[in-house]
Short mmCIF file of C-alpha atoms in Angstrom, two decimals:
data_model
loop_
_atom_site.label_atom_id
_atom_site.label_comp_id
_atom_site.label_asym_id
_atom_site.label_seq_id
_atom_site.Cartn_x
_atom_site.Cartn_y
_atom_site.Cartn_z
CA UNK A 1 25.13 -11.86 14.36
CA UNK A 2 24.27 -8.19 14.26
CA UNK A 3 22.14 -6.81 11.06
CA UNK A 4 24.24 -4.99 8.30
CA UNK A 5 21.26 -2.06 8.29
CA UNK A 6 18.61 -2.19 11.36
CA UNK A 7 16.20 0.70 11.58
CA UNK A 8 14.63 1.15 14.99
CA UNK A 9 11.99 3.23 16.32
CA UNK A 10 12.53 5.72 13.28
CA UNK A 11 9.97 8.55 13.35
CA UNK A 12 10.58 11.98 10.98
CA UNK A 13 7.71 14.60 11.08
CA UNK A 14 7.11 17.38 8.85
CA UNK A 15 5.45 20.54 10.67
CA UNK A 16 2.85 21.80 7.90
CA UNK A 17 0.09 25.13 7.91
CA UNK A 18 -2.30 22.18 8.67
CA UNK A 19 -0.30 20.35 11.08
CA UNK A 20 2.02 17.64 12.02
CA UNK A 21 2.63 14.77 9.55
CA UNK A 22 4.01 12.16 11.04
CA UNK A 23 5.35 10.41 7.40
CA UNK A 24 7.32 8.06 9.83
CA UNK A 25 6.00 7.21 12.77
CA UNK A 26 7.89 4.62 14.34
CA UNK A 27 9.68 1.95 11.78
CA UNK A 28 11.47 -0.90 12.60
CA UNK A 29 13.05 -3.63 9.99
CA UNK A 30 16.43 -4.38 9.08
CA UNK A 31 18.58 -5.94 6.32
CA UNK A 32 21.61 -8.31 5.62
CA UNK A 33 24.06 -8.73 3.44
CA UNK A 34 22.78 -10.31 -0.02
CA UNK A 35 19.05 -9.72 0.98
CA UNK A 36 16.71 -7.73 -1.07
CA UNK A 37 13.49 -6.21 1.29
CA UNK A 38 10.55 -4.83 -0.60
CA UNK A 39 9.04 -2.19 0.93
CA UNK A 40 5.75 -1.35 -0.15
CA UNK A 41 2.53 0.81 0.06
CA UNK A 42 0.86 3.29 -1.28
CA UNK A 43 1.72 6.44 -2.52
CA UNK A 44 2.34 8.91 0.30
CA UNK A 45 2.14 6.04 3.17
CA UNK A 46 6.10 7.18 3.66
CA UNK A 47 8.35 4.73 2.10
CA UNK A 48 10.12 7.24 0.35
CA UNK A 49 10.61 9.82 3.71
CA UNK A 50 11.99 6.40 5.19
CA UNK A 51 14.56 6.32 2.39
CA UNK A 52 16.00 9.65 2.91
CA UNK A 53 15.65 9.52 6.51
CA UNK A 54 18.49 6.69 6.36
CA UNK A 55 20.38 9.26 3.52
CA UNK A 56 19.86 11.81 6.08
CA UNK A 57 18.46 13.73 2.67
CA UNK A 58 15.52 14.85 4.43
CA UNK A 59 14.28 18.59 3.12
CA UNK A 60 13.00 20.83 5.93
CA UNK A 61 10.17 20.86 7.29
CA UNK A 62 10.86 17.70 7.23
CA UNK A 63 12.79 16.56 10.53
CA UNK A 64 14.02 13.50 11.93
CA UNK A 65 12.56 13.32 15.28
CA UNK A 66 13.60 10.15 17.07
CA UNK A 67 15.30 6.28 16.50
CA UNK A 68 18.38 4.95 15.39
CA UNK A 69 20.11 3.89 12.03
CA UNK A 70 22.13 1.84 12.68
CA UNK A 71 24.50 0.32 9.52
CA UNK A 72 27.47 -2.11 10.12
CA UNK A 73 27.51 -0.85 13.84
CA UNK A 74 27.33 2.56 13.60
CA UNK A 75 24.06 5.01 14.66
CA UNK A 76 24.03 7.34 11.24
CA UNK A 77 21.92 9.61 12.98
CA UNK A 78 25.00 10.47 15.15
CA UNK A 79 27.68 11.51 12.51
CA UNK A 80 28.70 14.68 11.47
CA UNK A 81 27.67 15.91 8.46
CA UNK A 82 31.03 15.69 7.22
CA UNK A 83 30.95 11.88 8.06
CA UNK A 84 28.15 11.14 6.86
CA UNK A 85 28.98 12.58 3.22
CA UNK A 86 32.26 9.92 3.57
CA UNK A 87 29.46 7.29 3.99
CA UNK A 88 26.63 8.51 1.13
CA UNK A 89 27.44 7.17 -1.85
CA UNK A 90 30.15 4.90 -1.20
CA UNK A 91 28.93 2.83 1.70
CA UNK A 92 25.43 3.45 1.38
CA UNK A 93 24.04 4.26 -2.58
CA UNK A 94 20.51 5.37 -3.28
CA UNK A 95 18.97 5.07 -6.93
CA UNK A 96 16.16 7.83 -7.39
CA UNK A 97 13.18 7.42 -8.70
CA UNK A 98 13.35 9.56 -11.69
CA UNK A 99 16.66 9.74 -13.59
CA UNK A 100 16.28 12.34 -15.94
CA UNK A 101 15.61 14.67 -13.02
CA UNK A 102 18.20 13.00 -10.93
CA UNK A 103 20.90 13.09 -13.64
CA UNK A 104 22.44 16.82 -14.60
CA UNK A 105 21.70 17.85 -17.68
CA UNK A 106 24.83 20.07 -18.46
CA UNK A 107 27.42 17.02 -17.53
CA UNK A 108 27.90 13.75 -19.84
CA UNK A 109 26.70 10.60 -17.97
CA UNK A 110 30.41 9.23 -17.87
CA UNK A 111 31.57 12.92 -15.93
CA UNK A 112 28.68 12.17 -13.46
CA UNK A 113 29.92 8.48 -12.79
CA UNK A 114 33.41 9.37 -12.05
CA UNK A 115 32.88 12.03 -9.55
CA UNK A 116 31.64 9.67 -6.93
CA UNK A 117 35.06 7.89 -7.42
CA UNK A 118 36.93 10.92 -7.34
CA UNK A 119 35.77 12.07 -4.45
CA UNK A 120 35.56 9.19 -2.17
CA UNK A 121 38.19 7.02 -3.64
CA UNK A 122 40.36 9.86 -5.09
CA UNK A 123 41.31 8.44 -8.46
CA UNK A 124 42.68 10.66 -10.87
CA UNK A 125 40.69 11.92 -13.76
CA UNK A 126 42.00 9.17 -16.39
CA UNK A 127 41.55 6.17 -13.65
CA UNK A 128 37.96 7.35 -13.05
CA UNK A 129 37.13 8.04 -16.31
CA UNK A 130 38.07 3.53 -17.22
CA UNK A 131 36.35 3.22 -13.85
CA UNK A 132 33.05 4.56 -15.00
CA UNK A 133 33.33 3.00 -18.67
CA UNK A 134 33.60 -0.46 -16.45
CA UNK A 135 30.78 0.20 -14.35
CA UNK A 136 28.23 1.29 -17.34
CA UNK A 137 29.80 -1.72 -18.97
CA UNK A 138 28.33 -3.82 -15.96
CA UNK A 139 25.29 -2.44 -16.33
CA UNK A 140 24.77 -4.09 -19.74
CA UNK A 141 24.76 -0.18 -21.38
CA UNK A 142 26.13 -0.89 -25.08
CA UNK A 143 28.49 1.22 -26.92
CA UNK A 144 30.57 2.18 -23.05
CA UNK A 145 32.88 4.46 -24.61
CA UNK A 146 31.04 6.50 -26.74
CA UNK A 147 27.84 6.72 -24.13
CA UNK A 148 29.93 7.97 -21.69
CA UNK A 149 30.15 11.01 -23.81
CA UNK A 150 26.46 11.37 -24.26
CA UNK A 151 24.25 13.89 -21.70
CA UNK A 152 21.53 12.26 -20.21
CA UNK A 153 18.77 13.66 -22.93
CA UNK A 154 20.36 11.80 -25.66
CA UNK A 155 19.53 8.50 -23.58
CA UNK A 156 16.51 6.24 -23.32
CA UNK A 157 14.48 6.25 -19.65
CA UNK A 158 15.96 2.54 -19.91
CA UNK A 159 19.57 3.72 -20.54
CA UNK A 160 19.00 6.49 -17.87
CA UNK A 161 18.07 3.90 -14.68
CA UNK A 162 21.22 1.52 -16.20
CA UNK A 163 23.39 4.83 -15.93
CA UNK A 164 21.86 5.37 -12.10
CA UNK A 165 22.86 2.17 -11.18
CA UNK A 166 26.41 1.96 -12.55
CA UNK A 167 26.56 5.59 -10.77
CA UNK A 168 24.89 4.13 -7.26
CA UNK A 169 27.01 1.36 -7.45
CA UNK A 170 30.81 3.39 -8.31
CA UNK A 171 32.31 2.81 -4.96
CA UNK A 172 30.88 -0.78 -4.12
CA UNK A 173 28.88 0.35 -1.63
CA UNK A 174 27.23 -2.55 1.43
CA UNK A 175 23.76 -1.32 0.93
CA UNK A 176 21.52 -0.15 -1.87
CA UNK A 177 18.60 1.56 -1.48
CA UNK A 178 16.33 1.95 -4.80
CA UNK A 179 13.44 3.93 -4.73
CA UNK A 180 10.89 2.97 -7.37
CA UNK A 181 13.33 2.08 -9.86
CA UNK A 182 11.02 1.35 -12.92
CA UNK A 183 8.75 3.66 -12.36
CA UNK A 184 7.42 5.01 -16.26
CA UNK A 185 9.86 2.30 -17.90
CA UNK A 186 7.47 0.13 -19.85
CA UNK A 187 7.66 -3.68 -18.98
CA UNK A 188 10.02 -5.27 -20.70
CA UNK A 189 12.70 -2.77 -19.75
CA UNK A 190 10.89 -3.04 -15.90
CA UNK A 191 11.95 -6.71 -16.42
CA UNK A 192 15.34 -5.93 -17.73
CA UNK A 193 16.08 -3.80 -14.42
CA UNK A 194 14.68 -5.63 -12.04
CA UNK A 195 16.58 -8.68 -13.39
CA UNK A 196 19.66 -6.47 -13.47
CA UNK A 197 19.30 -5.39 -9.97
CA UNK A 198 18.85 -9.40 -8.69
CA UNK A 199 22.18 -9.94 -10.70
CA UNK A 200 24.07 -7.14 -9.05
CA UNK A 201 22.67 -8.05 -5.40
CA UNK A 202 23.47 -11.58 -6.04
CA UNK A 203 27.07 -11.29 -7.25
CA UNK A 204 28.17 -8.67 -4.72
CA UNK A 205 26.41 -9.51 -2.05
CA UNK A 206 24.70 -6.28 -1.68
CA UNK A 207 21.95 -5.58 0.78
CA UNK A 208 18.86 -3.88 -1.13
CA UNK A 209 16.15 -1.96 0.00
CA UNK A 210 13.72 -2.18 -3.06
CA UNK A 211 10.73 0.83 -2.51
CA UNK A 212 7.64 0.26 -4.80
CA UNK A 213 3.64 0.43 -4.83
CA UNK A 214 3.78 -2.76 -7.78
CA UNK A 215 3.35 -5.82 -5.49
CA UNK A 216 4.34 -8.32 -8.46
CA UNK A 217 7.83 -6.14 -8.77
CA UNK A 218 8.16 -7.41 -4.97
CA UNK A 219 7.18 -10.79 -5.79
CA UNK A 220 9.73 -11.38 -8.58
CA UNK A 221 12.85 -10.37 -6.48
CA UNK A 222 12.01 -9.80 -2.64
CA UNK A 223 13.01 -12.11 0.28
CA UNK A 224 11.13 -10.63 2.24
CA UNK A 225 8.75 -7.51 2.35
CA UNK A 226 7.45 -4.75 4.61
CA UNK A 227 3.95 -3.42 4.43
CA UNK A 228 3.72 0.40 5.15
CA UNK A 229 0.30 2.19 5.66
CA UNK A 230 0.38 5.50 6.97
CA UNK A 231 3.76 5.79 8.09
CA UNK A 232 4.06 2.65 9.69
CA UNK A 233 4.66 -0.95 8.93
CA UNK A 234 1.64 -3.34 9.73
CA UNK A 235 3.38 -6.18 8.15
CA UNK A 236 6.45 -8.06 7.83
CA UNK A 237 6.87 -11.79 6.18
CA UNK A 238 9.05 -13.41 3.97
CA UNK A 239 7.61 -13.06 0.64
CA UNK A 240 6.19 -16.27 -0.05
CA UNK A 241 4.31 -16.65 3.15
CA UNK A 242 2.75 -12.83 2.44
CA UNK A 243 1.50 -13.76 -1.21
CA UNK A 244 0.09 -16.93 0.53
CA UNK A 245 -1.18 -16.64 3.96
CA UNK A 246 -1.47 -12.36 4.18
CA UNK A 247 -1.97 -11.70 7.72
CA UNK A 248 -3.09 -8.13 8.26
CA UNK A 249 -6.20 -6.80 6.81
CA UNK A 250 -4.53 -3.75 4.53
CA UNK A 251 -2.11 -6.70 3.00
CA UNK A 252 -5.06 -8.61 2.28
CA UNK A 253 -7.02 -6.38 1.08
CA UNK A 254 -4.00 -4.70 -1.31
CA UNK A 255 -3.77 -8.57 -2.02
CA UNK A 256 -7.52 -9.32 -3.11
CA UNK A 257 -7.83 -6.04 -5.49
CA UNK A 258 -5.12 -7.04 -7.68
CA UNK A 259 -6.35 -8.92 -11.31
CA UNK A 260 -6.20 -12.50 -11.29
CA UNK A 261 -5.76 -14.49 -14.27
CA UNK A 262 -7.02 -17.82 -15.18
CA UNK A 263 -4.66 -20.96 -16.41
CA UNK A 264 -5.33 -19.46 -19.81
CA UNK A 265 -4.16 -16.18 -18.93
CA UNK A 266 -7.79 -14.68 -19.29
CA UNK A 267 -9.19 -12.66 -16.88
CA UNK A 268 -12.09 -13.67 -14.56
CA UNK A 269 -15.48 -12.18 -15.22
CA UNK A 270 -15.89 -11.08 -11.78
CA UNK A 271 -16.01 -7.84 -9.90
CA UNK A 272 -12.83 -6.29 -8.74
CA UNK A 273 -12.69 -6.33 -4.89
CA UNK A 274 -11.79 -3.02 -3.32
CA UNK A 275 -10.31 -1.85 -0.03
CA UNK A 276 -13.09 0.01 1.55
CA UNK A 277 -13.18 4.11 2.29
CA UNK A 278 -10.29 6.00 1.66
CA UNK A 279 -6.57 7.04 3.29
CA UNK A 280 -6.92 9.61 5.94
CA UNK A 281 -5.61 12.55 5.68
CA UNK A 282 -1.58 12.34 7.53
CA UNK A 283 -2.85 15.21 9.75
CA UNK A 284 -5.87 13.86 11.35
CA UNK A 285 -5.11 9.73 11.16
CA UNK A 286 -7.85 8.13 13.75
CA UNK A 287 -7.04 7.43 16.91
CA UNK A 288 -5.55 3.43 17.20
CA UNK A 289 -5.21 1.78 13.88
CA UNK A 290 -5.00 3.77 11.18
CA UNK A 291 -7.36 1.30 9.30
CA UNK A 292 -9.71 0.77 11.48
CA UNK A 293 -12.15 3.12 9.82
CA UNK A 294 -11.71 0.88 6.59
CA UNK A 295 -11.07 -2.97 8.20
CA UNK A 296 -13.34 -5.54 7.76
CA UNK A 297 -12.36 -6.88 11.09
CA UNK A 298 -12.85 -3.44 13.20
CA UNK A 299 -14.07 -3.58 16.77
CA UNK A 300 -13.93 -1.52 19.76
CA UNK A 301 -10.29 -2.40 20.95
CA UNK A 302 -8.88 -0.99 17.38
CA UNK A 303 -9.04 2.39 18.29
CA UNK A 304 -7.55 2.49 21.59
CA UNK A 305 -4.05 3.62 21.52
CA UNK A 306 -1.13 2.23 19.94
CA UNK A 307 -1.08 -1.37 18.44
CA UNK A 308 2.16 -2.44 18.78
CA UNK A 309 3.53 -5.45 16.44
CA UNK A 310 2.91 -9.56 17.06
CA UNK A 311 4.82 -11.60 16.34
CA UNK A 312 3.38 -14.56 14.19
CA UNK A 313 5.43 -17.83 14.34
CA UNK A 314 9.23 -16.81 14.10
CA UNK A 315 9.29 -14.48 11.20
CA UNK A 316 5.91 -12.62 10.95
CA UNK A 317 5.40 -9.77 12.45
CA UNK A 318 1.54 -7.75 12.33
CA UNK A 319 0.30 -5.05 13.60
CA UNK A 320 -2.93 -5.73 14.16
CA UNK A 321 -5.42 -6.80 17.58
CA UNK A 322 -6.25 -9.83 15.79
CA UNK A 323 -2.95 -11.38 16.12
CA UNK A 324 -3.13 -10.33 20.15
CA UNK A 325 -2.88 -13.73 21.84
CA UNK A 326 -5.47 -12.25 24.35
CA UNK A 327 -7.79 -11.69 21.25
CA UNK A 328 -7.80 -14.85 19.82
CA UNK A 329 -8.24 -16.47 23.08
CA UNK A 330 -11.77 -14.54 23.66
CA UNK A 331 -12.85 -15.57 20.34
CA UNK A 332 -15.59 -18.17 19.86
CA UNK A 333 -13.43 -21.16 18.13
CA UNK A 334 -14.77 -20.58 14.47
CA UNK A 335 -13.39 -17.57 14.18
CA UNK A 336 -9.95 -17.84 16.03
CA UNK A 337 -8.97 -20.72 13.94
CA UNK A 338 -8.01 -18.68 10.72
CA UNK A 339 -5.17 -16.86 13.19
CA UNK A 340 -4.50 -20.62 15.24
CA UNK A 341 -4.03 -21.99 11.67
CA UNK A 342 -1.49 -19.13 10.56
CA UNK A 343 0.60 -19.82 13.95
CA UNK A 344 0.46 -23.85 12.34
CA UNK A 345 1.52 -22.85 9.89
CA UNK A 346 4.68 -20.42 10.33
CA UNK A 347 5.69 -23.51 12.77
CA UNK A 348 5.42 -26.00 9.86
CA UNK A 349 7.29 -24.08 7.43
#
């Protein structure tokens, strides 16, 4: 059964004064029907770029240099621009990370709704108008009639993101991609959203690509999630087995420096653990792994050329030398067994 969205080989570059960034260098993942993938990383590791690259949104410099996109069978890299306007917000939806700069402020929130489905599914004014009441309505906004009126200043951020949604979601589109959609809501109304957004996927069977740095957003609603560092994805698990049994050394480290709490919700009187060094700069990234220069595990092998991604068990996937069958053969048998035991593992589960 082919994938509804599968992303291969994607690389888009942005030629700077101080050189080439490669923001995304090489992706691969895909995404079915009903399945939510978190993609995560930190800021400027290129989960956004990879966003709009599939939009085909991409600002110059920026450039899409090489791969395919392909959704429900077709390479969106190879449409016309005309095409691929018929397929932007009704087949594919996006929700931004900021509203109030995403919404127009000189348009009432209901006007901005019922464009999308006057343009792609050509109602009339009056049948897009009820359309867009129905879809805030969906949304859990209160009040439909009379905030459809309102201009997105006289809403809260909460209100805003609902109004994003209903307006991503206008022409039932297959796949959703939402970038950072809590970002500066407080936590309840994070909650709210997120729980919103699990709803939505559930009931229509939408395929969702959720982008975020917050690795508990991920584990609330991902199946599964992709690790990004530096323009590429070193990991790829389903989500329990990642918050469980991380395999590369950026997950675990990302993994380790988060808070922990104690069965009575107090936190432990110990030292946060950091991730050594810093991110290098996107236009002089070290030859080999781009972490090597901050891995725990570094040797020699790490910085000679590109590490391509093993497989773990049937639905891992690391990039990393570690997980190199060759590599874990030359080990001495004390320290191969923590990558033998994740194989177990992955064959147990």
């Amino acid at each position: 059964m082919s994938h509804l969205l599968e992303v291969r080989n994607l690389r888009t570059h942005f030629q700077t004064r101080e050189g080439l960034v490669r923001a995304v260098d090489g992706v691969n993942f895909y995404l079915d029907r009903g399945e939510l993938l978190g993609l995560v990383g930190e800021s400027g590791c290129g989960k956004s770029i990879t966003a709009l690259s599939i939009m085909r949104l991409v600002a110059p410099p920026g450039k899409i240099v090489s791969g395919e996109i392909l959704f429900a069978g077709r390479d969106l890299l190879k449409l016309a621009n005309a095409e691929m306007r018929g397929v932007r917000g009704n087949d594919v939806a996006m929700i931004f990370q900021d509203p109030m700069t995403s919404l127009n402020p000189v348009f009432t929130v209901g006007e901005q709704i019922a464009e999308a489905l006057r343009l792609h599914r050509k109602l009339s004014r009056k049948a897009a108008r009820k359309a867009a009441v129905d879809g805030m309505r969906e949304v859990s906004i209160p009040d439909t009639e009379l905030r459809a009126n309102d201009y997105p200043h006289q809403l809260s951020g909460g209100m805003r993101q609902r109004v994003m949604i209903a307006m991503a979601l206008a022409c039932d589109p297959k796949l959703l991609i939402a970038d950072e959609p809590t970002t500066a809501l407080d936590v309840t109304i994070q909650a709210q959203i997120l729980e919103l957004l699990d709803n939505l996927r559930k009931t229509r069977e939408l395929a969702v690509l959720l982008i975020t740095h917050d690795l508990g957003v991920v584990a609330e609603v991902a199946d599964r999630v992709a690790v990004m560092y530096t323009g590429k994805i070193v990991e790829e698990s389903p989500v329990n087995e990642l918050f469980a049994r991380p395999k590369h050394p950026y997950t675990e480290g990302l993994l380790r420096s988060v808070p922990k709490l104690t069965k009575k919700d107090v936190v432990k009187a110990e030292r946060l653990q950091t991730i050594e060094g810093t991110v290098p700069r996107t236009t002089a990234l070290p030859p080999g792994c781009h972490f090597e220069p901050r891995c725990p595990y570094r040797m020699p092998r790490c910085k000679k050329g590109e590490i391509p991604l093993y497989p773990v068990g049937e639905t891992v996937t690391v990039r990393c030398v570690l997980f190199d069958p060759a590599t874990i053969a030359a080990m001495p048998q004390h320290s191969a067994e923590r990558f033998r035991l994740s194989d177990a593992n992955e064959n147990e589960s």
